[in-house]
Structures are given as C-alpha cells and as structure tokens.
CSV table of C-alpha atoms in Angstrom, one decimal:
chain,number,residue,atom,x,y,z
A,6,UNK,CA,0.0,0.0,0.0
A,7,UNK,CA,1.0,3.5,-0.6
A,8,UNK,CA,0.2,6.5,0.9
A,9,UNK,CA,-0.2,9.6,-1.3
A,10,UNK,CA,-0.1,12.8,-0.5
A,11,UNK,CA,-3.0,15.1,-1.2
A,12,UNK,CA,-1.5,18.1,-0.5
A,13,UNK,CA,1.1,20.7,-1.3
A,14,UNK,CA,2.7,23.7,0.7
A,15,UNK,CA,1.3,27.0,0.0
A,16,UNK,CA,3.5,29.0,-2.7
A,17,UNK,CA,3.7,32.8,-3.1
A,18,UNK,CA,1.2,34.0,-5.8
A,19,UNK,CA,3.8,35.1,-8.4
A,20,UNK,CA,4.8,31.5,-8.5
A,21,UNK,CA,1.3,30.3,-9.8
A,22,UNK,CA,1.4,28.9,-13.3
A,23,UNK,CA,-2.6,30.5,-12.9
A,24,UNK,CA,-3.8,32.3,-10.6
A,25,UNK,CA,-7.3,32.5,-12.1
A,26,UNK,CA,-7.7,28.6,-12.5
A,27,UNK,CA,-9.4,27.7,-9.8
A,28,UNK,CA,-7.1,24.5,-8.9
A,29,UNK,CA,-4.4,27.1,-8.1
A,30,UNK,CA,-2.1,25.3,-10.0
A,31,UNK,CA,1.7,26.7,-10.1
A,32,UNK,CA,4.4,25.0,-12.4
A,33,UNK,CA,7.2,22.8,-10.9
A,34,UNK,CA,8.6,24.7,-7.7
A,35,UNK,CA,7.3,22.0,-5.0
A,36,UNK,CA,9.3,19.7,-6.6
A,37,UNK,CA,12.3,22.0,-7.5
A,38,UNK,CA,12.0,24.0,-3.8
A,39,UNK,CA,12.0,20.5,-1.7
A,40,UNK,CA,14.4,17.9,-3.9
A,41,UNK,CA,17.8,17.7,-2.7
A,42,UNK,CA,20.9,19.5,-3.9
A,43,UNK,CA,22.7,16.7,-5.8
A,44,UNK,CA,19.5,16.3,-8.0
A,45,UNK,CA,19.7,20.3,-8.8
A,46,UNK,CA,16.7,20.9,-6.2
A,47,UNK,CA,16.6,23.5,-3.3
A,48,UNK,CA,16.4,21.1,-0.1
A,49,UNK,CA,13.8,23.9,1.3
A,50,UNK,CA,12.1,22.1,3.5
A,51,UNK,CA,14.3,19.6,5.6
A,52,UNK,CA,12.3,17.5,8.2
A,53,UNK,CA,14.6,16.8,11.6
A,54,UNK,CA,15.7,13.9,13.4
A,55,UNK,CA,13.3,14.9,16.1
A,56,UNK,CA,10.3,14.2,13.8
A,57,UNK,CA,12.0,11.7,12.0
A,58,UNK,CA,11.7,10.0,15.1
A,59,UNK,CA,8.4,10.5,15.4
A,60,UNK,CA,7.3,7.9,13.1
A,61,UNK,CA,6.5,4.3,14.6
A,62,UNK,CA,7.5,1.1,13.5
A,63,UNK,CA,5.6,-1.2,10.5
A,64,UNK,CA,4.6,-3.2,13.9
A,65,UNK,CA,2.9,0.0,15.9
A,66,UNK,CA,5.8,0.7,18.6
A,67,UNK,CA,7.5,3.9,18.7
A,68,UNK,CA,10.9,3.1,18.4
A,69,UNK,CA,12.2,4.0,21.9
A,70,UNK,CA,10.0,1.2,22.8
A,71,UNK,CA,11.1,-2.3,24.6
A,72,UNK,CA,10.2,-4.6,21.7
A,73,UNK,CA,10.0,-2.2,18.3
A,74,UNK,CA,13.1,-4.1,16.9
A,75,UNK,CA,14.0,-0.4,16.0
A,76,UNK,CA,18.2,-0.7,15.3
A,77,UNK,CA,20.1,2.9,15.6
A,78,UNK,CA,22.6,1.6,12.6
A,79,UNK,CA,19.7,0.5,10.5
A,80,UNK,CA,17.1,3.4,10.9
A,81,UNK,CA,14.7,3.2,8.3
A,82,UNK,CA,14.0,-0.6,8.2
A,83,UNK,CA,10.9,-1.5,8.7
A,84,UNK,CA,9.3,1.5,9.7
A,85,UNK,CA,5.8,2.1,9.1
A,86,UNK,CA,4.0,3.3,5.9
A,87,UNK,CA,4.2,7.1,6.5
A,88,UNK,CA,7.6,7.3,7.2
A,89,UNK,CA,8.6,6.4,3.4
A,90,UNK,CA,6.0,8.7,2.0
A,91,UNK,CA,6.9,11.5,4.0
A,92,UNK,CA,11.0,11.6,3.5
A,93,UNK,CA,13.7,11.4,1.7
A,94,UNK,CA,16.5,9.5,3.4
A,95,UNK,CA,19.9,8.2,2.9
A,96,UNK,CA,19.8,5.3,0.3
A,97,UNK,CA,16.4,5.8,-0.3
A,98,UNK,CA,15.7,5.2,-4.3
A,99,UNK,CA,15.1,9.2,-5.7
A,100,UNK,CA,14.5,9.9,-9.3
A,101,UNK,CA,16.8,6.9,-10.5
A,102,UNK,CA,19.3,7.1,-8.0
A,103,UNK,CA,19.7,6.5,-4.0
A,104,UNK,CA,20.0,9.8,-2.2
A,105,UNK,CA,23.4,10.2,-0.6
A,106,UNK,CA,23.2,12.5,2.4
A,107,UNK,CA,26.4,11.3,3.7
A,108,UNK,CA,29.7,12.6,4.2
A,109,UNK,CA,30.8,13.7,0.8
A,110,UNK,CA,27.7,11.9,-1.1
A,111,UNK,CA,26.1,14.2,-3.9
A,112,UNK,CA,23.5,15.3,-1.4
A,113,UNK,CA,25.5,16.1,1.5
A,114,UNK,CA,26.9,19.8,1.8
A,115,UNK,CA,30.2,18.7,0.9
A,116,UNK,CA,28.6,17.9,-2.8
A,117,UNK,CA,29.9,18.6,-5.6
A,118,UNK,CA,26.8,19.9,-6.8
A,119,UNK,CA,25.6,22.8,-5.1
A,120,UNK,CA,26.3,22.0,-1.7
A,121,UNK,CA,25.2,25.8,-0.5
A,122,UNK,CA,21.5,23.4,-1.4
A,123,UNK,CA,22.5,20.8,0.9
A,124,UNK,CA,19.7,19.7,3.7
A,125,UNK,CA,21.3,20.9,7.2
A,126,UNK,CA,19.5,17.7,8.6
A,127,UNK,CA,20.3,15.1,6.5
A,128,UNK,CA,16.6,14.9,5.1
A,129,UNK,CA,13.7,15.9,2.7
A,130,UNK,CA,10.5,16.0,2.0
A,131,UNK,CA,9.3,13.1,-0.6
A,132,UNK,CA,5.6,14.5,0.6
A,133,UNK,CA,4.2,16.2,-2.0
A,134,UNK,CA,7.0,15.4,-4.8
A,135,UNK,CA,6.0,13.5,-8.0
A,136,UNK,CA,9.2,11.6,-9.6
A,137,UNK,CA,7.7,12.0,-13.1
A,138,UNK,CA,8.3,15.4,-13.1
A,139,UNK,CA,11.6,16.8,-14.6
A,140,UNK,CA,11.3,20.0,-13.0
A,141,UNK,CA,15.1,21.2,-14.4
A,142,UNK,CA,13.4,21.2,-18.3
A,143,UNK,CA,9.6,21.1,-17.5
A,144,UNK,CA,6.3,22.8,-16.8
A,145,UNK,CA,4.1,20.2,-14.7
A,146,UNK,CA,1.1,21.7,-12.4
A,147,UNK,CA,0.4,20.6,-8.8
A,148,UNK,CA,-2.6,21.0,-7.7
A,149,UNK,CA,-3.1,22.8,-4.0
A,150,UNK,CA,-5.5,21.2,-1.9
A,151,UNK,CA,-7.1,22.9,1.4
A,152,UNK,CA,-8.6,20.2,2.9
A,153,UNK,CA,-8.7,16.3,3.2
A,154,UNK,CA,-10.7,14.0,4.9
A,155,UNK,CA,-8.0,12.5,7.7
A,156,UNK,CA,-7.8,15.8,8.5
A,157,UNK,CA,-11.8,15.8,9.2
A,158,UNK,CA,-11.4,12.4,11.2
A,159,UNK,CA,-8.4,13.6,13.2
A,160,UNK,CA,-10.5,17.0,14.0
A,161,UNK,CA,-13.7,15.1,14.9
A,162,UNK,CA,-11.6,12.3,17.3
A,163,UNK,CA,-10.1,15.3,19.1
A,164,UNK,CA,-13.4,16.9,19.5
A,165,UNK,CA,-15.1,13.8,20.5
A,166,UNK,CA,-12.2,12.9,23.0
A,167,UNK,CA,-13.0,16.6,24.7
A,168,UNK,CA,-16.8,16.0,24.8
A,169,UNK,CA,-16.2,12.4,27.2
A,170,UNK,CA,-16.3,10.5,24.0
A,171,UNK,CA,-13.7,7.8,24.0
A,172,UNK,CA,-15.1,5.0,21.9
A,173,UNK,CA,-16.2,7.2,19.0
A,174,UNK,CA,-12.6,9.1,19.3
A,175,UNK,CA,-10.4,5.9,19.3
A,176,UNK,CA,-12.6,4.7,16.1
A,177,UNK,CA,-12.0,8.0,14.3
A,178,UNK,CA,-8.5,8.0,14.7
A,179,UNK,CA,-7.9,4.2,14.3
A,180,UNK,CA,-10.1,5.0,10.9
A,181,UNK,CA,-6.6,6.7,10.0
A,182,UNK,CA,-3.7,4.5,11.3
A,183,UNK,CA,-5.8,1.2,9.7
A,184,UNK,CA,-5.2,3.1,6.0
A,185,UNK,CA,-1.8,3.5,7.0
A,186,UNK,CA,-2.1,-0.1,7.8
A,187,UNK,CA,-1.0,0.5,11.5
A,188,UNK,CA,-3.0,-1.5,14.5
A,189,UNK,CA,-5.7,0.1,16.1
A,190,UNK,CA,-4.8,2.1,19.5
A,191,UNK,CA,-6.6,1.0,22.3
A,192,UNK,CA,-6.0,3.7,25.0
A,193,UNK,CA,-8.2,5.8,26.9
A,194,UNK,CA,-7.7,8.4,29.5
A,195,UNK,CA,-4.8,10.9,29.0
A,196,UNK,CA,-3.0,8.4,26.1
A,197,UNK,CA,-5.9,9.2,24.3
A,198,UNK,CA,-4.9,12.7,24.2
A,199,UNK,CA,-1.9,11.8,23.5
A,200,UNK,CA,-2.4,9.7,20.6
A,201,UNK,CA,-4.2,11.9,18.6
A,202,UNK,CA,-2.3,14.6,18.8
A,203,UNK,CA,0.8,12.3,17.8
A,204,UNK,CA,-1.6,11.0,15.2
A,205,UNK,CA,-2.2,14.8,13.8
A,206,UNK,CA,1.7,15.4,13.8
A,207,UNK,CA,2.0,12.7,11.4
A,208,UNK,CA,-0.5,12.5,8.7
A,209,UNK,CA,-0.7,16.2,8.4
A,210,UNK,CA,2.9,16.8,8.8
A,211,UNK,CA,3.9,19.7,6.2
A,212,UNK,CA,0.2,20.9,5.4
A,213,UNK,CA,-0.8,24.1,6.2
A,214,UNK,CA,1.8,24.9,9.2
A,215,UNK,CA,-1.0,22.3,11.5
A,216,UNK,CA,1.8,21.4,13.4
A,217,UNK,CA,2.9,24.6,14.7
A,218,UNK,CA,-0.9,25.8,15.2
A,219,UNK,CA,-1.7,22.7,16.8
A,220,UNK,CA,1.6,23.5,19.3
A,221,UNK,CA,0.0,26.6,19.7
A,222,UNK,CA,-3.7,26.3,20.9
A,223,UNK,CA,-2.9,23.2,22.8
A,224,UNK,CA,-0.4,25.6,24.9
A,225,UNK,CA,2.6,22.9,24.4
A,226,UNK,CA,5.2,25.5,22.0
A,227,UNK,CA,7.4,25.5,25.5
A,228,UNK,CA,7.8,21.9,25.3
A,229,UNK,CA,8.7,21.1,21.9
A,230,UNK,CA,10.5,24.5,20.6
A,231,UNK,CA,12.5,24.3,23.6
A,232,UNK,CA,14.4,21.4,22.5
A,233,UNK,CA,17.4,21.4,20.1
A,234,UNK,CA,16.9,20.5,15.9
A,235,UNK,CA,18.9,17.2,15.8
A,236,UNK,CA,20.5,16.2,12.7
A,237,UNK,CA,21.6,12.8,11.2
A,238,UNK,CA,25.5,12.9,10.4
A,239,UNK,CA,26.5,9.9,8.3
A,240,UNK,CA,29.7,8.6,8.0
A,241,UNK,CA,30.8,5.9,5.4
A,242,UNK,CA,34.1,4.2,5.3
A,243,UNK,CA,35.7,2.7,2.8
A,244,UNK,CA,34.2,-0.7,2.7
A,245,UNK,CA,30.8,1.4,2.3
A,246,UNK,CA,29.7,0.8,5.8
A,247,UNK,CA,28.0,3.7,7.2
A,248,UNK,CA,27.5,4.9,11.2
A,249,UNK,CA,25.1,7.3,11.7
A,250,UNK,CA,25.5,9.4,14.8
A,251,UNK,CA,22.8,12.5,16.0
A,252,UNK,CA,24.5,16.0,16.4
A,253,UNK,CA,22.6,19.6,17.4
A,254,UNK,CA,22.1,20.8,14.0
A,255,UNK,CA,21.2,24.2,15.8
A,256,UNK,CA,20.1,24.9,18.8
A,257,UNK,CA,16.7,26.9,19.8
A,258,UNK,CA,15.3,29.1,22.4
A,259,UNK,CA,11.8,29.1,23.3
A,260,UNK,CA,10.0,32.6,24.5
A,261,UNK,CA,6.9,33.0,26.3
A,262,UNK,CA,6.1,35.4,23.6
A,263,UNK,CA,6.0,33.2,20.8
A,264,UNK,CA,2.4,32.1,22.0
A,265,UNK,CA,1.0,35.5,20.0
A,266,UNK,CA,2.2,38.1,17.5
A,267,UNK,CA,3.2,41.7,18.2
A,268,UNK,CA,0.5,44.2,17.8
A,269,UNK,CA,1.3,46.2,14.8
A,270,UNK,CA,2.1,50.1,17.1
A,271,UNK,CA,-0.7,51.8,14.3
A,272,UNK,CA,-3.2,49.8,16.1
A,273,UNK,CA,-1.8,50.7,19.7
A,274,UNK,CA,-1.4,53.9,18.8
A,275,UNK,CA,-4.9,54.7,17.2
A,276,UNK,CA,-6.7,52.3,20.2
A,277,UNK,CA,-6.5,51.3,23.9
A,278,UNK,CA,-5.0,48.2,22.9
A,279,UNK,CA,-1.5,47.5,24.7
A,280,UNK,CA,1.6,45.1,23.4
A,281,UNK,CA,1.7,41.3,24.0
A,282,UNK,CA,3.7,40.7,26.7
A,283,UNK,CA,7.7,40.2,25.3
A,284,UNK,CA,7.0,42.5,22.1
C-alpha cells in the first residue's frame, strides 16, 4: 500500500502557473523548492531527526519502545508506511538514483553539486514530490488542496475525545492509522490525548503549518521549541559501511512570547489596545 499525499505547501502568488484557475495550480517549484541538492533541487524544506523519530515502527511501537526491533545503525527498516511517504532518506531510491546524504555523497553539503543546497539535517521531504516530473526542463502543475478528509477524522476524534467520548474518538482515529495499515490504538484516559495529537503530527505533517498551530492552541510551543533540531551525520568508510550518529544541527530558544504576535504600534497607537507581553 502507498500512501499519497494530497497536498502541497502553499507557494507565493507570483509562483502560480494561474492564478485565475481555480485549482491554483503553479508549475514545478514543489518539486524544485524541496528535492535535494545533488539532483539540482533546493532542499527547502528539511524535516529533523526529532520528527524523523516520530514515526512508529511497521509493527505499531514507537521506536524507543522495549520490543520495536528499531536498530540505531539500520534506521529506516521496517518503519511504518508514512515514514517512506513523507522523506527522503539516505539510500532511499530518488528519481533513479539512491539519495546520498552522507559525508561527501552528492546530497550532503560537501557535494559537488551545489552543496550551499544541501539539507542541514540530512533529510527531505518526498511529501508532495512527483518523480515523473523533470522539474530542471519542465512545466508540470500541482494541484493545491485545502482540505482532506483524515484531516476531518483527526479534528472530529479530538473533538469527540473533549466531549467524554472515548469509543467514538479511538474509532476515528484508528479509521486513519488502519489506511496506514498501523494496528488500532486501544488507549483511553490521557494516552488518548496523546495519541491523537501524535496521530495529527503525522498525517498532516507539512500541510498548512497544522503542526505549529496545533503546538500553539494546545499551549505545548514551550515543550517542543525548547528542544534542540537534531540532525543525522552519516559517516561511510571505505568498505561502504556507514555509522550514523545524531549531532545539534542548531540549537533553539523558546520565548513566552512566541504564543502571540506583536501588535502592529498603528493599532496601539490609534486604540486602547496595549503590546503582548515580550513585544
């Protein structure tokens, strides 16, 4: 089974192929903006180790988990279905070739092909891309989509779980991990919770900024922007074995403020209203 994606990240308006068609179709830049440097792409959007991590394994257990058969030397075996339709990995097979992301491979910044393109984290997106498209000589429209129906289940389980409704949540959001051919959870309580919010970071990852609006209302940003963006540094000898070790690809600092924006000072100035707090 593969999952498709059904949507792509929004692009500025000039970058439309037409902005009167009402698919709001633009010509190739998803696929240009997001591919990796050693296939003359843009690496714009690199996913971290810290979400890489976030995906389960094929058999339902997140990999820190007694029992997930997760290996640290073999990461991307056997991982489950939205995993390899999310990212572009090291030796993963890319538009005819395996992506090289390490040490001095064609997609690593020490390319020889634009390495100032090179993903900082040693990934990228394979959401949203289309392979058939040769976006260095061609024209090919994407189409932009709003709004898809896991999103509607995932919405609905969350909802349900705040109105005291378990059952009907756990079957909403097992209605997603089953076409991702996960097992059904089974928690309740506070795992619950848990579960479909971890279940909303992965299916929608890379639409619409839900991730960091999800962070937001749920009052969480402190907890998860606090922590460091790991990256994957790959080493291969010369036998062609390969270690991979996680390093701070760059460190962050979480602020109260980041919970609202500034008020622009014409609106302070012409009102009553005064700053949010940190601005």
């Amino acid at each position: 089974m593969q999952i498709s994606s059904e949507t792509v990240r929004i692009i500025p308006k000039s970058f439309w192929h037409d902005p009167d068609d009402p698919e709001f179709v633009h010509d190739n830049w998803v696929d240009k903006m997001n591919s990796p440097n050693g296939y003359f792409g843009w690496a714009g959007n690199c996913p971290s180790q810290n979400y890489v991590d976030k995906f389960q394994m094929a058999n339902g257990m997140n990999i820190n988990e007694s029992g997930s058969n997760y290996d640290p030397q073999n990461p991307y075996i056997d991982r489950e279905l939205r995993f390899y339709a999310n990212i572009v990995y090291n030796g993963r097979m890319y538009r005819g070739r395996e992506a090289e992301f390490f040490n001095g491979g064609l997609d690593s910044p020490t390319s020889s092909v634009r390495p100032w393109n090179a993903s900082p984290t040693g990934y990228t997106l394979y959401k949203f891309m289309d392979e058939s498209v040769d976006f260095t000589t061609t024209s090919a429209p994407t189409p932009y989509i709003i709004y898809r129906l896991a999103e509607i289940y995932l919405n609905y389980a969350e909802a349900q779980y705040h109105l005291g409704n378990e059952d009907e949540a756990r079957d909403y959001v097992n209605r997603v991990r089953t076409r991702a051919e996960l097992p059904e959870i089974q928690s309740s309580g506070d795992q619950l919770l848990q579960d479909i919010r971890h279940e909303r970071s992965i299916e929608l990852a890379f639409e619409n900024d839900h991730r960091w609006n999800d962070l937001r209302r749920w009052e969480i940003l402190d907890q998860v922007a606090g922590d460091d963006y790991i990256k994957i540094d790959i080493e291969k000898d010369g036998s062609g074995n390969l270690t991979y070790n996680r390093i701070t690809a760059f460190e962050r600092n979480f602020q109260p403020r980041m919970y609202s924006l500034p008020i622009p000072l014409e609106e302070i100035q012409k009102s009553s209203l005064k700053q949010n707090p940190g601005y």
